[in-house]
PDB file of C-alpha atoms in Angstrom:
ATOM      1  CA  MET A   1      14.920 -16.996 -10.909  1.00 96.00           C
ATOM      2  CA  LYS A   2      12.329 -19.170  -9.239  1.00 98.00           C
ATOM      3  CA  VAL A   3      11.229 -17.700  -5.907  1.00 98.00           C
ATOM      4  CA  LEU A   4       8.745 -19.239  -3.494  1.00 98.00           C
ATOM      5  CA  PHE A   5       6.973 -17.030  -0.950  1.00 98.00           C
ATOM      6  CA  THR A   6       5.333 -18.175   2.251  1.00 97.00           C
ATOM      7  CA  GLY A   7       3.028 -15.446   3.519  1.00 94.00           C
ATOM      8  CA  GLY A   8       3.099 -13.918   0.064  1.00 94.00           C
ATOM      9  CA  GLN A   9      -0.286 -12.238   0.514  1.00 92.00           C
ATOM     10  CA  GLY A  10       0.847 -10.267   3.558  1.00 93.00           C
ATOM     11  CA  PHE A  11       1.983  -6.646   3.445  1.00 95.00           C
ATOM     12  CA  ILE A  12       5.661  -7.176   2.630  1.00 97.00           C
ATOM     13  CA  GLY A  13       4.974 -10.370   0.693  1.00 97.00           C
ATOM     14  CA  LYS A  14       2.500  -8.734  -1.674  1.00 97.00           C
ATOM     15  CA  HIS A  15       4.717  -5.748  -2.448  1.00 97.00           C
ATOM     16  CA  VAL A  16       7.938  -7.752  -2.810  1.00 98.00           C
ATOM     17  CA  SER A  17       6.408 -10.567  -4.869  1.00 98.00           C
ATOM     18  CA  ASP A  18       4.764  -8.032  -7.194  1.00 97.00           C
ATOM     19  CA  ARG A  19       8.148  -6.355  -7.618  1.00 97.00           C
ATOM     20  CA  PHE A  20       9.792  -9.695  -8.418  1.00 98.00           C
ATOM     21  CA  LYS A  21       7.192 -10.360 -11.107  1.00 98.00           C
ATOM     22  CA  GLU A  22       7.880  -6.930 -12.632  1.00 97.00           C
ATOM     23  CA  ILE A  23      11.602  -7.731 -12.761  1.00 96.00           C
ATOM     24  CA  GLY A  24      10.893 -11.060 -14.461  1.00 97.00           C
ATOM     25  CA  HIS A  25      11.403 -13.617 -11.700  1.00 98.00           C
ATOM     26  CA  GLU A  26       9.112 -16.633 -11.645  1.00 98.00           C
ATOM     27  CA  VAL A  27       7.088 -16.231  -8.446  1.00 98.00           C
ATOM     28  CA  PHE A  28       5.316 -19.047  -6.589  1.00 98.00           C
ATOM     29  CA  LEU A  29       3.074 -18.586  -3.557  1.00 98.00           C
ATOM     30  CA  PHE A  30       2.578 -21.233  -0.908  1.00 97.00           C
ATOM     31  CA  GLU A  31      -1.055 -20.667   0.024  1.00 93.00           C
ATOM     32  CA  GLY A  32      -1.559 -23.721   2.228  1.00 93.00           C
ATOM     33  CA  ASP A  33      -1.204 -24.178   5.975  1.00 95.00           C
ATOM     34  CA  ILE A  34       2.429 -23.770   7.061  1.00 95.00           C
ATOM     35  CA  LEU A  35       1.719 -26.368   9.779  1.00 96.00           C
ATOM     36  CA  ASN A  36       0.481 -28.950   7.260  1.00 97.00           C
ATOM     37  CA  SER A  37       3.663 -30.829   6.391  1.00 96.00           C
ATOM     38  CA  SER A  38       2.156 -32.765   3.477  1.00 97.00           C
ATOM     39  CA  GLN A  39       0.960 -29.551   1.783  1.00 97.00           C
ATOM     40  CA  LEU A  40       4.236 -27.814   2.495  1.00 97.00           C
ATOM     41  CA  PHE A  41       6.521 -30.641   1.374  1.00 98.00           C
ATOM     42  CA  LYS A  42       4.507 -31.169  -1.824  1.00 97.00           C
ATOM     43  CA  CYS A  43       5.033 -27.513  -2.679  1.00 98.00           C
ATOM     44  CA  LEU A  44       8.747 -27.624  -1.838  1.00 98.00           C
ATOM     45  CA  SER A  45       9.324 -30.652  -4.062  1.00 97.00           C
ATOM     46  CA  ALA A  46       7.405 -29.195  -7.016  1.00 97.00           C
ATOM     47  CA  GLN A  47      10.159 -26.837  -8.271  1.00 96.00           C
ATOM     48  CA  ASN A  48      13.879 -26.230  -8.020  1.00 95.00           C
ATOM     49  CA  TYR A  49      13.551 -22.907  -6.231  1.00 98.00           C
ATOM     50  CA  ASP A  50      16.466 -20.493  -6.150  1.00 98.00           C
ATOM     51  CA  PHE A  51      15.066 -18.667  -3.126  1.00 98.00           C
ATOM     52  CA  ILE A  52      12.371 -19.188  -0.523  1.00 98.00           C
ATOM     53  CA  VAL A  53      11.215 -15.969   1.145  1.00 98.00           C
ATOM     54  CA  HIS A  54       9.684 -17.032   4.450  1.00 98.00           C
ATOM     55  CA  LEU A  55       7.151 -14.426   5.594  1.00 97.00           C
ATOM     56  CA  ALA A  56       4.346 -16.640   6.894  1.00 94.00           C
ATOM     57  CA  GLY A  57       3.598 -16.119  10.558  1.00 89.00           C
ATOM     58  CA  ILE A  58       1.901 -14.093  13.255  1.00 84.00           C
ATOM     59  CA  SER A  59       3.135 -10.603  12.498  1.00 78.00           C
ATOM     60  CA  SER A  60       2.359  -8.353  15.460  1.00 73.00           C
ATOM     61  CA  VAL A  61       2.780  -8.238  19.224  1.00 75.00           C
ATOM     62  CA  PRO A  62      -0.946  -7.863  20.113  1.00 73.00           C
ATOM     63  CA  GLN A  63      -1.973 -10.645  17.741  1.00 75.00           C
ATOM     64  CA  GLY A  64       0.696 -12.941  19.138  1.00 70.00           C
ATOM     65  CA  GLU A  65      -0.035 -12.263  22.794  1.00 78.00           C
ATOM     66  CA  SER A  66      -3.726 -12.965  22.296  1.00 78.00           C
ATOM     67  CA  ASP A  67      -2.915 -16.632  21.554  1.00 83.00           C
ATOM     68  CA  LEU A  68       0.541 -17.779  22.637  1.00 89.00           C
ATOM     69  CA  GLU A  69      -0.022 -21.386  21.569  1.00 90.00           C
ATOM     70  CA  LYS A  70      -0.824 -20.298  18.014  1.00 90.00           C
ATOM     71  CA  LEU A  71       2.037 -17.787  18.009  1.00 90.00           C
ATOM     72  CA  PHE A  72       4.739 -20.359  18.725  1.00 92.00           C
ATOM     73  CA  ALA A  73       3.078 -23.050  16.634  1.00 92.00           C
ATOM     74  CA  VAL A  74       2.981 -20.884  13.513  1.00 92.00           C
ATOM     75  CA  ASN A  75       6.163 -18.854  13.960  1.00 93.00           C
ATOM     76  CA  GLN A  76       8.481 -21.439  15.480  1.00 94.00           C
ATOM     77  CA  PHE A  77       7.146 -24.851  14.499  1.00 95.00           C
ATOM     78  CA  GLY A  78       6.138 -23.576  11.050  1.00 96.00           C
ATOM     79  CA  THR A  79       9.747 -22.489  10.478  1.00 97.00           C
ATOM     80  CA  SER A  80      10.962 -25.859  11.743  1.00 97.00           C
ATOM     81  CA  LEU A  81       8.757 -27.705   9.237  1.00 97.00           C
ATOM     82  CA  LEU A  82       9.956 -25.444   6.439  1.00 98.00           C
ATOM     83  CA  LEU A  83      13.586 -26.171   7.294  1.00 98.00           C
ATOM     84  CA  GLU A  84      12.924 -29.919   7.332  1.00 98.00           C
ATOM     85  CA  GLY A  85      11.257 -29.596   3.958  1.00 98.00           C
ATOM     86  CA  ILE A  86      14.172 -27.643   2.504  1.00 98.00           C
ATOM     87  CA  LYS A  87      16.653 -30.213   3.803  1.00 97.00           C
ATOM     88  CA  ALA A  88      14.663 -33.093   2.284  1.00 97.00           C
ATOM     89  CA  HIS A  89      13.314 -31.641  -0.950  1.00 97.00           C
ATOM     90  CA  CYS A  90      15.285 -28.570  -2.070  1.00 96.00           C
ATOM     91  CA  PRO A  91      18.634 -28.449  -0.244  1.00 96.00           C
ATOM     92  CA  ASN A  92      20.163 -26.035  -2.751  1.00 95.00           C
ATOM     93  CA  THR A  93      17.554 -23.356  -2.070  1.00 97.00           C
ATOM     94  CA  HIS A  94      18.532 -20.123  -0.318  1.00 98.00           C
ATOM     95  CA  LEU A  95      16.171 -19.309   2.565  1.00 98.00           C
ATOM     96  CA  ILE A  96      15.458 -15.661   3.402  1.00 98.00           C
ATOM     97  CA  PHE A  97      13.695 -15.357   6.763  1.00 98.00           C
ATOM     98  CA  SER A  98      11.752 -12.293   7.840  1.00 97.00           C
ATOM     99  CA  SER A  99      12.680 -11.714  11.467  1.00 97.00           C
ATOM    100  CA  SER A 100      12.121  -8.600  13.559  1.00 96.00           C
ATOM    101  CA  ALA A 101      14.211  -5.827  15.065  1.00 97.00           C
ATOM    102  CA  GLN A 102      12.321  -6.518  18.266  1.00 94.00           C
ATOM    103  CA  VAL A 103      14.778  -9.328  19.009  1.00 97.00           C
ATOM    104  CA  TYR A 104      17.219  -6.622  20.171  1.00 97.00           C
ATOM    105  CA  ASP A 105      17.442  -5.319  23.720  1.00 95.00           C
ATOM    106  CA  SER A 106      15.488  -2.073  23.329  1.00 91.00           C
ATOM    107  CA  GLN A 107      15.957  -0.743  26.863  1.00 88.00           C
ATOM    108  CA  GLN A 108      18.138   2.332  27.404  1.00 85.00           C
ATOM    109  CA  VAL A 109      19.194   2.402  23.750  1.00 89.00           C
ATOM    110  CA  THR A 110      20.776   5.708  22.718  1.00 93.00           C
ATOM    111  CA  THR A 111      22.636   4.769  19.511  1.00 96.00           C
ATOM    112  CA  PRO A 112      21.569   2.863  16.378  1.00 97.00           C
ATOM    113  CA  LEU A 113      21.491  -0.914  16.797  1.00 98.00           C
ATOM    114  CA  SER A 114      23.820  -3.035  14.683  1.00 98.00           C
ATOM    115  CA  GLU A 115      23.715  -6.772  14.003  1.00 98.00           C
ATOM    116  CA  SER A 116      26.197  -7.249  16.849  1.00 97.00           C
ATOM    117  CA  SER A 117      24.026  -5.422  19.411  1.00 97.00           C
ATOM    118  CA  LYS A 118      22.685  -7.328  22.393  1.00 96.00           C
ATOM    119  CA  VAL A 119      19.767  -9.652  21.638  1.00 97.00           C
ATOM    120  CA  SER A 120      17.157  -9.763  24.398  1.00 96.00           C
ATOM    121  CA  PRO A 121      13.569 -10.249  23.143  1.00 94.00           C
ATOM    122  CA  LEU A 122      11.163  -8.507  25.520  1.00 89.00           C
ATOM    123  CA  ASN A 123       7.861  -9.968  24.302  1.00 91.00           C
ATOM    124  CA  ALA A 124       6.502 -13.299  23.092  1.00 92.00           C
ATOM    125  CA  TYR A 125       6.359 -12.221  19.452  1.00 93.00           C
ATOM    126  CA  ALA A 126      10.053 -11.285  19.473  1.00 93.00           C
ATOM    127  CA  ARG A 127      10.942 -14.542  21.227  1.00 94.00           C
ATOM    128  CA  SER A 128       9.136 -16.535  18.549  1.00 94.00           C
ATOM    129  CA  LYS A 129      11.201 -14.744  15.914  1.00 95.00           C
ATOM    130  CA  TYR A 130      14.491 -15.240  17.716  1.00 97.00           C
ATOM    131  CA  THR A 131      13.927 -18.950  18.355  1.00 96.00           C
ATOM    132  CA  SER A 132      13.259 -19.272  14.622  1.00 97.00           C
ATOM    133  CA  GLU A 133      16.572 -17.531  13.952  1.00 98.00           C
ATOM    134  CA  LEU A 134      18.323 -20.088  16.161  1.00 97.00           C
ATOM    135  CA  LEU A 135      16.652 -22.947  14.305  1.00 97.00           C
ATOM    136  CA  ILE A 136      17.821 -21.537  10.988  1.00 98.00           C
ATOM    137  CA  GLU A 137      21.358 -21.120  12.304  1.00 97.00           C
ATOM    138  CA  SER A 138      21.374 -24.771  13.403  1.00 97.00           C
ATOM    139  CA  TYR A 139      20.210 -26.034  10.009  1.00 97.00           C
ATOM    140  CA  SER A 140      22.844 -23.907   8.310  1.00 97.00           C
ATOM    141  CA  GLN A 141      25.583 -25.318  10.538  1.00 96.00           C
ATOM    142  CA  LEU A 142      24.466 -28.953  10.468  1.00 96.00           C
ATOM    143  CA  TYR A 143      22.963 -29.333   6.998  1.00 97.00           C
ATOM    144  CA  GLN A 144      24.525 -26.454   5.019  1.00 96.00           C
ATOM    145  CA  VAL A 145      21.173 -24.792   4.371  1.00 97.00           C
ATOM    146  CA  THR A 146      22.021 -21.444   2.775  1.00 98.00           C
ATOM    147  CA  SER A 147      20.190 -18.843   4.830  1.00 98.00           C
ATOM    148  CA  THR A 148      19.734 -15.145   5.428  1.00 98.00           C
ATOM    149  CA  VAL A 149      17.927 -13.516   8.338  1.00 98.00           C
ATOM    150  CA  PHE A 150      16.478 -10.056   7.748  1.00 98.00           C
ATOM    151  CA  ARG A 151      15.851  -8.247  11.042  1.00 98.00           C
ATOM    152  CA  ILE A 152      13.261  -5.854   9.738  1.00 98.00           C
ATOM    153  CA  PHE A 153      12.595  -2.562  11.522  1.00 97.00           C
ATOM    154  CA  ASN A 154       9.379  -0.542  11.188  1.00 96.00           C
ATOM    155  CA  HIS A 155       8.095  -0.056   7.647  1.00 97.00           C
ATOM    156  CA  THR A 156       4.979   1.545   6.251  1.00 97.00           C
ATOM    157  CA  HIS A 157       2.738   2.549   3.357  1.00 98.00           C
ATOM    158  CA  LYS A 158      -0.882   3.618   3.058  1.00 97.00           C
ATOM    159  CA  THR A 159      -1.770   0.029   2.096  1.00 96.00           C
ATOM    160  CA  HIS A 160      -0.542  -1.288   5.465  1.00 95.00           C
ATOM    161  CA  HIS A 161      -2.982  -2.592   8.100  1.00 92.00           C
ATOM    162  CA  ARG A 162      -4.738   0.134  10.064  1.00 89.00           C
ATOM    163  CA  GLU A 163      -3.540  -1.291  13.398  1.00 87.00           C
ATOM    164  CA  PHE A 164      -0.145   0.294  12.702  1.00 90.00           C
ATOM    165  CA  PHE A 165       0.707   3.873  13.618  1.00 91.00           C
ATOM    166  CA  LEU A 166       0.883   5.867  10.393  1.00 95.00           C
ATOM    167  CA  PRO A 167      -1.900   3.984   8.546  1.00 96.00           C
ATOM    168  CA  SER A 168      -4.228   4.577  11.529  1.00 93.00           C
ATOM    169  CA  ILE A 169      -3.479   8.329  11.426  1.00 94.00           C
ATOM    170  CA  TYR A 170      -3.979   8.272   7.653  1.00 96.00           C
ATOM    171  CA  GLU A 171      -7.395   6.639   7.963  1.00 95.00           C
ATOM    172  CA  ARG A 172      -8.613   9.240  10.474  1.00 93.00           C
ATOM    173  CA  CYS A 173      -7.345  12.115   8.327  1.00 94.00           C
ATOM    174  CA  VAL A 174      -8.961  10.757   5.164  1.00 95.00           C
ATOM    175  CA  GLN A 175     -12.264  10.350   7.037  1.00 94.00           C
ATOM    176  CA  ALA A 176     -12.048  13.923   8.302  1.00 94.00           C
ATOM    177  CA  LYS A 177     -11.246  15.211   4.828  1.00 93.00           C
ATOM    178  CA  SER A 178     -14.209  13.369   3.309  1.00 94.00           C
ATOM    179  CA  GLN A 179     -16.476  15.005   5.902  1.00 94.00           C
ATOM    180  CA  GLY A 180     -15.163  18.458   5.071  1.00 94.00           C
ATOM    181  CA  LEU A 181     -13.347  18.821   8.397  1.00 92.00           C
ATOM    182  CA  LYS A 182     -10.178  20.893   8.597  1.00 91.00           C
ATOM    183  CA  THR A 183      -9.152  19.596  12.013  1.00 93.00           C
ATOM    184  CA  GLN A 184      -9.242  16.142  13.557  1.00 90.00           C
ATOM    185  CA  GLU A 185      -8.734  15.227  17.207  1.00 92.00           C
ATOM    186  CA  ILE A 186      -7.022  11.880  17.712  1.00 88.00           C
ATOM    187  CA  SER A 187      -6.448  10.021  20.973  1.00 86.00           C
ATOM    188  CA  VAL A 188      -2.849   8.849  21.132  1.00 85.00           C
ATOM    189  CA  GLY A 189      -0.246   7.325  23.394  1.00 83.00           C
ATOM    190  CA  ASN A 190       3.241   8.716  23.797  1.00 87.00           C
ATOM    191  CA  LEU A 191       4.376  10.286  20.519  1.00 90.00           C
ATOM    192  CA  ASP A 192       7.595  11.789  21.884  1.00 91.00           C
ATOM    193  CA  LEU A 193       9.432   8.801  20.464  1.00 94.00           C
ATOM    194  CA  ILE A 194      12.131   8.332  17.841  1.00 97.00           C
ATOM    195  CA  ARG A 195      11.651   5.398  15.485  1.00 97.00           C
ATOM    196  CA  ASP A 196      13.353   3.974  12.406  1.00 98.00           C
ATOM    197  CA  ILE A 197      10.618   3.646   9.768  1.00 98.00           C
ATOM    198  CA  SER A 198      11.243   2.780   6.126  1.00 97.00           C
ATOM    199  CA  PRO A 199       8.856   3.180   3.197  1.00 97.00           C
ATOM    200  CA  VAL A 200       7.958  -0.243   1.838  1.00 98.00           C
ATOM    201  CA  GLN A 201       9.490   0.846  -1.482  1.00 97.00           C
ATOM    202  CA  ARG A 202      12.942   0.646   0.121  1.00 97.00           C
ATOM    203  CA  ILE A 203      12.173  -2.812   1.482  1.00 97.00           C
ATOM    204  CA  ARG A 204      11.322  -3.876  -2.075  1.00 97.00           C
ATOM    205  CA  ASP A 205      14.594  -2.396  -3.336  1.00 96.00           C
ATOM    206  CA  ILE A 206      16.616  -4.396  -0.799  1.00 98.00           C
ATOM    207  CA  PHE A 207      14.886  -7.715  -1.526  1.00 98.00           C
ATOM    208  CA  SER A 208      15.260  -7.150  -5.271  1.00 97.00           C
ATOM    209  CA  LYS A 209      18.975  -6.454  -5.094  1.00 97.00           C
ATOM    210  CA  TYR A 210      19.567  -9.207  -2.552  1.00 98.00           C
ATOM    211  CA  VAL A 211      18.330 -12.078  -4.710  1.00 97.00           C
ATOM    212  CA  ALA A 212      20.504 -10.765  -7.550  1.00 97.00           C
ATOM    213  CA  ALA A 213      23.646 -10.697  -5.386  1.00 97.00           C
ATOM    214  CA  LYS A 214      26.282 -13.440  -5.146  1.00 95.00           C
ATOM    215  CA  HIS A 215      25.873 -15.864  -2.238  1.00 96.00           C
ATOM    216  CA  ASP A 216      28.080 -18.753  -1.167  1.00 95.00           C
ATOM    217  CA  LYS A 217      26.492 -22.168  -0.798  1.00 93.00           C
ATOM    218  CA  GLY A 218      25.872 -22.967   2.875  1.00 93.00           C
ATOM    219  CA  SER A 219      26.430 -19.377   4.014  1.00 95.00           C
ATOM    220  CA  SER A 220      24.457 -17.930   6.924  1.00 96.00           C
ATOM    221  CA  LYS A 221      24.011 -14.171   7.199  1.00 98.00           C
ATOM    222  CA  ILE A 222      22.075 -11.648   9.317  1.00 98.00           C
ATOM    223  CA  PHE A 223      21.193  -8.125   8.196  1.00 98.00           C
ATOM    224  CA  ASN A 224      19.289  -5.212   9.658  1.00 98.00           C
ATOM    225  CA  ILE A 225      16.690  -3.930   7.204  1.00 98.00           C
ATOM    226  CA  CYS A 226      16.094  -0.317   8.129  1.00 97.00           C
ATOM    227  CA  SER A 227      16.627   3.287   7.064  1.00 96.00           C
ATOM    228  CA  GLY A 228      19.245   4.027   9.720  1.00 96.00           C
ATOM    229  CA  VAL A 229      17.495   7.328  10.523  1.00 97.00           C
ATOM    230  CA  GLY A 230      15.412   8.198  13.575  1.00 97.00           C
ATOM    231  CA  LEU A 231      12.100   9.936  12.922  1.00 97.00           C
ATOM    232  CA  ASN A 232       9.930  11.774  15.457  1.00 97.00           C
ATOM    233  CA  LEU A 233       6.448  10.229  15.590  1.00 96.00           C
ATOM    234  CA  LYS A 234       4.684  13.486  16.450  1.00 95.00           C
ATOM    235  CA  VAL A 235       6.385  15.361  13.609  1.00 96.00           C
ATOM    236  CA  LEU A 236       5.624  12.481  11.280  1.00 96.00           C
ATOM    237  CA  ALA A 237       1.910  12.515  12.132  1.00 94.00           C
ATOM    238  CA  HIS A 238       1.681  16.285  11.626  1.00 94.00           C
ATOM    239  CA  GLU A 239       3.476  16.004   8.274  1.00 97.00           C
ATOM    240  CA  LEU A 240       0.944  13.404   7.158  1.00 97.00           C
ATOM    241  CA  GLY A 241      -1.980  15.541   8.270  1.00 95.00           C
ATOM    242  CA  ASN A 242      -0.569  18.571   6.449  1.00 95.00           C
ATOM    243  CA  ALA A 243      -0.087  16.538   3.272  1.00 96.00           C
ATOM    244  CA  ILE A 244      -3.733  15.440   3.377  1.00 96.00           C
ATOM    245  CA  GLY A 245      -4.969  18.904   4.402  1.00 95.00           C
ATOM    246  CA  VAL A 246      -6.076  18.162   7.954  1.00 94.00           C
ATOM    247  CA  ASP A 247      -4.783  19.809  11.131  1.00 94.00           C
ATOM    248  CA  ILE A 248      -4.311  17.048  13.691  1.00 92.00           C
ATOM    249  CA  LYS A 249      -4.967  17.774  17.370  1.00 93.00           C
ATOM    250  CA  PHE A 250      -3.562  15.107  19.655  1.00 90.00           C
ATOM    251  CA  GLN A 251      -5.366  14.086  22.816  1.00 88.00           C
ATOM    252  CA  PRO A 252      -3.083  12.040  25.106  1.00 84.00           C
ATOM    253  CA  ASP A 253      -4.776   8.870  26.354  1.00 80.00           C
ATOM    254  CA  PRO A 254      -3.018   7.189  29.326  1.00 79.00           C
ATOM    255  CA  ALA A 255      -4.551   3.852  28.318  1.00 75.00           C
ATOM    256  CA  ARG A 256      -2.599   4.000  25.057  1.00 75.00           C
ATOM    257  CA  PHE A 257       0.792   4.515  26.679  1.00 74.00           C
ATOM    258  CA  ARG A 258       2.880   1.346  26.434  1.00 74.00           C
ATOM    259  CA  LYS A 259       4.877   0.195  29.403  1.00 74.00           C
ATOM    260  CA  ASN A 260       8.655   0.108  28.796  1.00 75.00           C
ATOM    261  CA  ASP A 261       8.274   1.703  25.361  1.00 84.00           C
ATOM    262  CA  PRO A 262      11.809   2.862  24.431  1.00 91.00           C
ATOM    263  CA  SER A 263      12.172   6.540  23.586  1.00 93.00           C
ATOM    264  CA  PHE A 264      14.769   5.740  20.897  1.00 96.00           C
ATOM    265  CA  PHE A 265      14.792   2.687  18.633  1.00 96.00           C
ATOM    266  CA  VAL A 266      16.823   3.040  15.454  1.00 97.00           C
ATOM    267  CA  GLY A 267      18.828   0.568  13.390  1.00 98.00           C
ATOM    268  CA  ASN A 268      22.217   0.701  11.727  1.00 97.00           C
ATOM    269  CA  ASN A 269      21.905  -0.364   8.074  1.00 97.00           C
ATOM    270  CA  ALA A 270      25.597  -0.091   7.154  1.00 97.00           C
ATOM    271  CA  LYS A 271      26.034  -3.851   6.708  1.00 98.00           C
ATOM    272  CA  ILE A 272      23.253  -4.378   4.145  1.00 98.00           C
ATOM    273  CA  VAL A 273      23.997  -1.112   2.337  1.00 97.00           C
ATOM    274  CA  SER A 274      27.649  -2.118   1.989  1.00 97.00           C
ATOM    275  CA  PHE A 275      26.862  -5.697   0.953  1.00 97.00           C
ATOM    276  CA  LEU A 276      24.517  -4.553  -1.806  1.00 97.00           C
ATOM    277  CA  ASP A 277      26.390  -1.324  -2.642  1.00 96.00           C
ATOM    278  CA  MET A 278      23.080   0.505  -2.353  1.00 94.00           C
ATOM    279  CA  HIS A 279      22.369   4.201  -2.702  1.00 90.00           C
ATOM    280  CA  TRP A 280      19.153   6.178  -2.437  1.00 88.00           C
ATOM    281  CA  ASP A 281      18.967   9.639  -4.001  1.00 83.00           C
ATOM    282  CA  ASP A 282      16.696  11.079  -1.308  1.00 86.00           C
ATOM    283  CA  THR A 283      17.625  11.641   2.339  1.00 90.00           C
ATOM    284  CA  MET A 284      15.262  10.010   4.811  1.00 95.00           C
ATOM    285  CA  ASN A 285      13.279  12.438   6.963  1.00 97.00           C
ATOM    286  CA  GLU A 286       9.659  12.868   8.061  1.00 97.00           C
ATOM    287  CA  LYS A 287       8.611  14.751   4.927  1.00 97.00           C
ATOM    288  CA  TYR A 288      10.192  12.185   2.595  1.00 97.00           C
ATOM    289  CA  LEU A 289       8.602   9.246   4.407  1.00 98.00           C
ATOM    290  CA  VAL A 290       5.161  10.848   4.127  1.00 98.00           C
ATOM    291  CA  LYS A 291       5.728  11.401   0.409  1.00 97.00           C
ATOM    292  CA  LYS A 292       6.585   7.723  -0.107  1.00 98.00           C
ATOM    293  CA  PHE A 293       3.751   6.657   2.228  1.00 98.00           C
ATOM    294  CA  LEU A 294       1.184   8.392   0.013  1.00 98.00           C
ATOM    295  CA  GLU A 295       2.752   7.282  -3.262  1.00 97.00           C
ATOM    296  CA  ASP A 296       0.837   4.770  -5.345  1.00 96.00           C
ATOM    297  CA  ILE A 297       2.792   1.610  -6.075  1.00 92.00           C
TER     298      ILE A 297
END
């Protein structure tokens, strides 16, 4: 199939597009400015794409909150332009939008979140994602744009940006190892947290099976993309250190503690697993995630 990626050079985009090429799909990357309508529309009219995987955007809370104007311009207006382009130039294309699990109400959560859980974005980044979801829903209802929203929970690999939790721990451990150190002290925030974190390999599996599945023209679907298992961040960090051969000593830093950080944030993946009839041989736990984190892809 012909698949166009926006944001194809980002973390998920690079891994998923590489996987698509391995499978034999014809992959196209939009490398222009998502806010430049002439560039975007020229690209959209160049091929009869089967799928457009929309990943372009500001991808983290700190980055988004440092420039709110840019955040909503890129994430919301960029999505709006893409939808207009699809309507005008490739109306039979299926849009897959990368949203975030942060659209859910994360306060006082004690059970895994499903697609029907309360939506209440608590930060600007999450709001930019949710308003994009609403735009997509409107285009699906009014113009029969076939669409899928993936609410993606935490995901990781050693190739991920060092601003994220496990890659930052990995970098410090590798540095310590290269210096011949057996222990490494790391300043951290609250690690007594349970999070749903998937290896990027599972994200690739889901995207790969999803584009091969049967979809009705004009359909509009939402899926959680997650492991469905809660992992302890402190245990996870120690498992990574042990795998590298470094004993991590944590030094709590009050400045790193996030206000209103939920103690439990886990997704329910039953809907996507059922839709794709998926099965993984290995059970998700801290040791397995570290194994996949360190695995070369």
